[in-house]
PDB file of C-alpha atoms in Angstrom:
ATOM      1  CA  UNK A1225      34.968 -37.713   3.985  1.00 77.00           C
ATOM      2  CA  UNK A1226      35.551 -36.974   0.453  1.00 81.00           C
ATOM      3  CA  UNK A1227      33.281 -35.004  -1.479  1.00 78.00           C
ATOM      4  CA  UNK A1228      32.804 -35.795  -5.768  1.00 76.00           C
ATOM      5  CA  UNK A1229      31.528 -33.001  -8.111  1.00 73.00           C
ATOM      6  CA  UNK A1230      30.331 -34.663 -10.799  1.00 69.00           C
ATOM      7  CA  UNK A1231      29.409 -33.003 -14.331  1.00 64.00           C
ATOM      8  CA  UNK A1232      25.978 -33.741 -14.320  1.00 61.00           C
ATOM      9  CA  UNK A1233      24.161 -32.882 -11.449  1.00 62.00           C
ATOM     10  CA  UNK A1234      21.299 -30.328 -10.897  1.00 62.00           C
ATOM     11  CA  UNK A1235      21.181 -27.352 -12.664  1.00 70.00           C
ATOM     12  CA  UNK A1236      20.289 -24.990  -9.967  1.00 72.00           C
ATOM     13  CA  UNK A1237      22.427 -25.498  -6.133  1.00 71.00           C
ATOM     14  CA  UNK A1238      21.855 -22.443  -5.572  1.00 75.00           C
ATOM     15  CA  UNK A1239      20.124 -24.506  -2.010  1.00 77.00           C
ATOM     16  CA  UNK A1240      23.151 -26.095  -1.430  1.00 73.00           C
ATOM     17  CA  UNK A1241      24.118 -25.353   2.206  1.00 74.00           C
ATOM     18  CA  UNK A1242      27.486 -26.843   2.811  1.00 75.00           C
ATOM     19  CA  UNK A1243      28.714 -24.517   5.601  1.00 79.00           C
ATOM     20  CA  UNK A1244      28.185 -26.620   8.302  1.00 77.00           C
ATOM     21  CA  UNK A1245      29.921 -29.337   6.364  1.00 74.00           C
ATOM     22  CA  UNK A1246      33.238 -28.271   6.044  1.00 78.00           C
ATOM     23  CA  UNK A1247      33.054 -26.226   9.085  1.00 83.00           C
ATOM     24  CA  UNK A1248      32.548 -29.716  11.410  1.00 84.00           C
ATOM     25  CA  UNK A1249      33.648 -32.627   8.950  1.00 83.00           C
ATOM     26  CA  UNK A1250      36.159 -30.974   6.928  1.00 84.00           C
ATOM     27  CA  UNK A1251      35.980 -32.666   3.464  1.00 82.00           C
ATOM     28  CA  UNK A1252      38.464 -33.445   0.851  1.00 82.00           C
ATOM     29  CA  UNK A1253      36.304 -32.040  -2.339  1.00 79.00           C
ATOM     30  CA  UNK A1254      37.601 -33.668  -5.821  1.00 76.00           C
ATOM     31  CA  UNK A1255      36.353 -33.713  -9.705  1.00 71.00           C
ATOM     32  CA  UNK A1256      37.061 -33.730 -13.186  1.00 63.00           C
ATOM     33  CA  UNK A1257      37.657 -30.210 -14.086  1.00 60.00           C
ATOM     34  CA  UNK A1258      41.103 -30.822 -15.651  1.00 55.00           C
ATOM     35  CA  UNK A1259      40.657 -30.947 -18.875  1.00 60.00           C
ATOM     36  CA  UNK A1260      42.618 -28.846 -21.068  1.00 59.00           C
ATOM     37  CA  UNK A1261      39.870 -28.009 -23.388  1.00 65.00           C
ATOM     38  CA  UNK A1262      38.544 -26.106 -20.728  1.00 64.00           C
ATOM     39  CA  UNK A1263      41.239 -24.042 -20.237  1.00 69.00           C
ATOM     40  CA  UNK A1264      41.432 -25.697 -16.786  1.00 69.00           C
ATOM     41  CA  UNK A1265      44.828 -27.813 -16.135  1.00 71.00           C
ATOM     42  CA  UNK A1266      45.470 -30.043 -14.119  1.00 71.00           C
ATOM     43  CA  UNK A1267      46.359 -28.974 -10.345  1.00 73.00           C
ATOM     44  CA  UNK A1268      49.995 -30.305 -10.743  1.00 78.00           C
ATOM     45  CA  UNK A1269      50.289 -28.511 -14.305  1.00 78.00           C
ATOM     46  CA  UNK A1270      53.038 -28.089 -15.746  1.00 84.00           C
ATOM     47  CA  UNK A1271      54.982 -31.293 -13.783  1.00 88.00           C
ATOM     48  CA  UNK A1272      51.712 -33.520 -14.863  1.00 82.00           C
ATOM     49  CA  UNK A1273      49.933 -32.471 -18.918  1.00 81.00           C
ATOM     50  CA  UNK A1274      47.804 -34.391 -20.625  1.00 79.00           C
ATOM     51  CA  UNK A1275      50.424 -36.819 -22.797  1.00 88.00           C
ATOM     52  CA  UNK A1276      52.585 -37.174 -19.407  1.00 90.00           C
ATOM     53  CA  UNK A1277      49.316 -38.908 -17.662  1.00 85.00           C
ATOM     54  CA  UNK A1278      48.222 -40.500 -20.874  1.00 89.00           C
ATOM     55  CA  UNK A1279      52.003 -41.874 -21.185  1.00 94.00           C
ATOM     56  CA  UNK A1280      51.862 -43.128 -17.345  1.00 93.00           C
ATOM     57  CA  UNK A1281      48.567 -44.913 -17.795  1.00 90.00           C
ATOM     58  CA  UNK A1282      49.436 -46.237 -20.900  1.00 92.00           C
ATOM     59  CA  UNK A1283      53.402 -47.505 -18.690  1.00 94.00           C
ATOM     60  CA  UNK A1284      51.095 -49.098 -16.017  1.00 92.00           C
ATOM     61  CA  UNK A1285      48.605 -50.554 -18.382  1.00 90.00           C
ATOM     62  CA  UNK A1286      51.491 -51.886 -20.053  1.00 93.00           C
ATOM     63  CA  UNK A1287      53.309 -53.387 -16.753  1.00 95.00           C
ATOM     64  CA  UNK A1288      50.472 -55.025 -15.224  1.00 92.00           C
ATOM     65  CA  UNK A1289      50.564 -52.524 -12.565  1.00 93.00           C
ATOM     66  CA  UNK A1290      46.762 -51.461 -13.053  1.00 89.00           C
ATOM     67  CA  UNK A1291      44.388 -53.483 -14.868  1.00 86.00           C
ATOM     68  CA  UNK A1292      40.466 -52.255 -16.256  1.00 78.00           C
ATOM     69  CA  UNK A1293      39.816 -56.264 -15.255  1.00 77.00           C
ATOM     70  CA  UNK A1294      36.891 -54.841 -12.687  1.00 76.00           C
ATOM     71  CA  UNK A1295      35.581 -51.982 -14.746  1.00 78.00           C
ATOM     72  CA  UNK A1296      35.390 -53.923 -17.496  1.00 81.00           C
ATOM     73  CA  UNK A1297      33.000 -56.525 -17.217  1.00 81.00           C
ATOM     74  CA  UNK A1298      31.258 -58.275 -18.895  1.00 84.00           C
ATOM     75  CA  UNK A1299      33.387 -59.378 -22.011  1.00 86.00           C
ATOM     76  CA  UNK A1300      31.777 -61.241 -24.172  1.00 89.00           C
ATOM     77  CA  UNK A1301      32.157 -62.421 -27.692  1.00 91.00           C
ATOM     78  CA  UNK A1302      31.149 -60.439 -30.781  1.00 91.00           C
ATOM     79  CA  UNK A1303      28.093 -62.706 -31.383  1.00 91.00           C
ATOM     80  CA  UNK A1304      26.564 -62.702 -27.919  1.00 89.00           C
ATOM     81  CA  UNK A1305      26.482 -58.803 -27.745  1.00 88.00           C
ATOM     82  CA  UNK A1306      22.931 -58.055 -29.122  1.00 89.00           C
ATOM     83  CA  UNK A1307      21.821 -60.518 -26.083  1.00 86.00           C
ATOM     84  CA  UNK A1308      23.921 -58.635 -23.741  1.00 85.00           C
ATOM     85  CA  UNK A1309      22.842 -55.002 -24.597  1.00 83.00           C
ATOM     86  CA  UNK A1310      19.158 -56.220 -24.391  1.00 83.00           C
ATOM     87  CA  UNK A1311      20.139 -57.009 -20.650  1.00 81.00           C
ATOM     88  CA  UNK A1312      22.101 -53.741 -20.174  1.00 83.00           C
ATOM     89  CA  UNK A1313      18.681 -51.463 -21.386  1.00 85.00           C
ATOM     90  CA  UNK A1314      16.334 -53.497 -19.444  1.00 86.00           C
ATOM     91  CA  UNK A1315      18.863 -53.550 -16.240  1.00 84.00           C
ATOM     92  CA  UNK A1316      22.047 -50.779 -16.661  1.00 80.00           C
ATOM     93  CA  UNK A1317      22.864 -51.186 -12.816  1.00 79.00           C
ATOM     94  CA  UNK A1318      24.080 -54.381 -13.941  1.00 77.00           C
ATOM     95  CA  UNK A1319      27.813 -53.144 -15.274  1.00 75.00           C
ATOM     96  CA  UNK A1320      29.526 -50.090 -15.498  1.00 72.00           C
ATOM     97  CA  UNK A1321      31.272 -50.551 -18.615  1.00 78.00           C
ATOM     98  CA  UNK A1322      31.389 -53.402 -21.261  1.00 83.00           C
ATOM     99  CA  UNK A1323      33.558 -55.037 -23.326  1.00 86.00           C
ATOM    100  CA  UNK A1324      32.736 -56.972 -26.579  1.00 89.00           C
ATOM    101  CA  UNK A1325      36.051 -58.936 -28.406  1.00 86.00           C
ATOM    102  CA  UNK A1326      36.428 -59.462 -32.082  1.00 84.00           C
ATOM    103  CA  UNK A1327      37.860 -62.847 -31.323  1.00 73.00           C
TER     104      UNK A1327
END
């Protein structure tokens, strides 16, 4: 399986066993270290920086190749977005991220 570190879990794992898991089950482990700020670059630095990604999602974007259709959702009109944030702070499973057009 794949394993995601993600920037805000507990502060102490210092009871985090994972021996036995990558001994038997091998994981892939990924994150979101590479961020130049940190002084940690990407793992495919120098062929892959920061404008060279930014560039290539902007060229996909761009193409229709990928699309933020799924992440984004819902969109919904300047004037209905007081309605929709009430919904978002009384149930925030209910989208990951939102759009709101000037239209």
């Amino acid at each position: 399986g794949t394993v995601v570190h993600v920037p805000w879990g507990p502060k102490d794992a210092s009871q985090l066993h994972l021996d036995e898991e990558f001994h038997l089950n091998r994981p892939t482990i990924i994150g979101s270290q590479a961020w130049a700020g940190w002084g940690n670059p990407d793992r495919d630095y120098p062929l892959w920086d920061p404008e060279r990604a930014y560039q290539a999602v902007l060229s996909l974007l761009s193409r229709g190749v990928i699309s933020g259709q799924p992440i984004i959702d819902p969109l919904v009109d300047f004037e209905d977005a007081p309605m929709l944030f009430n919904t978002l702070f009384t149930n925030p499973a209910q989208a990951i991220k939102i759009g709101v057009s000037r239209q």
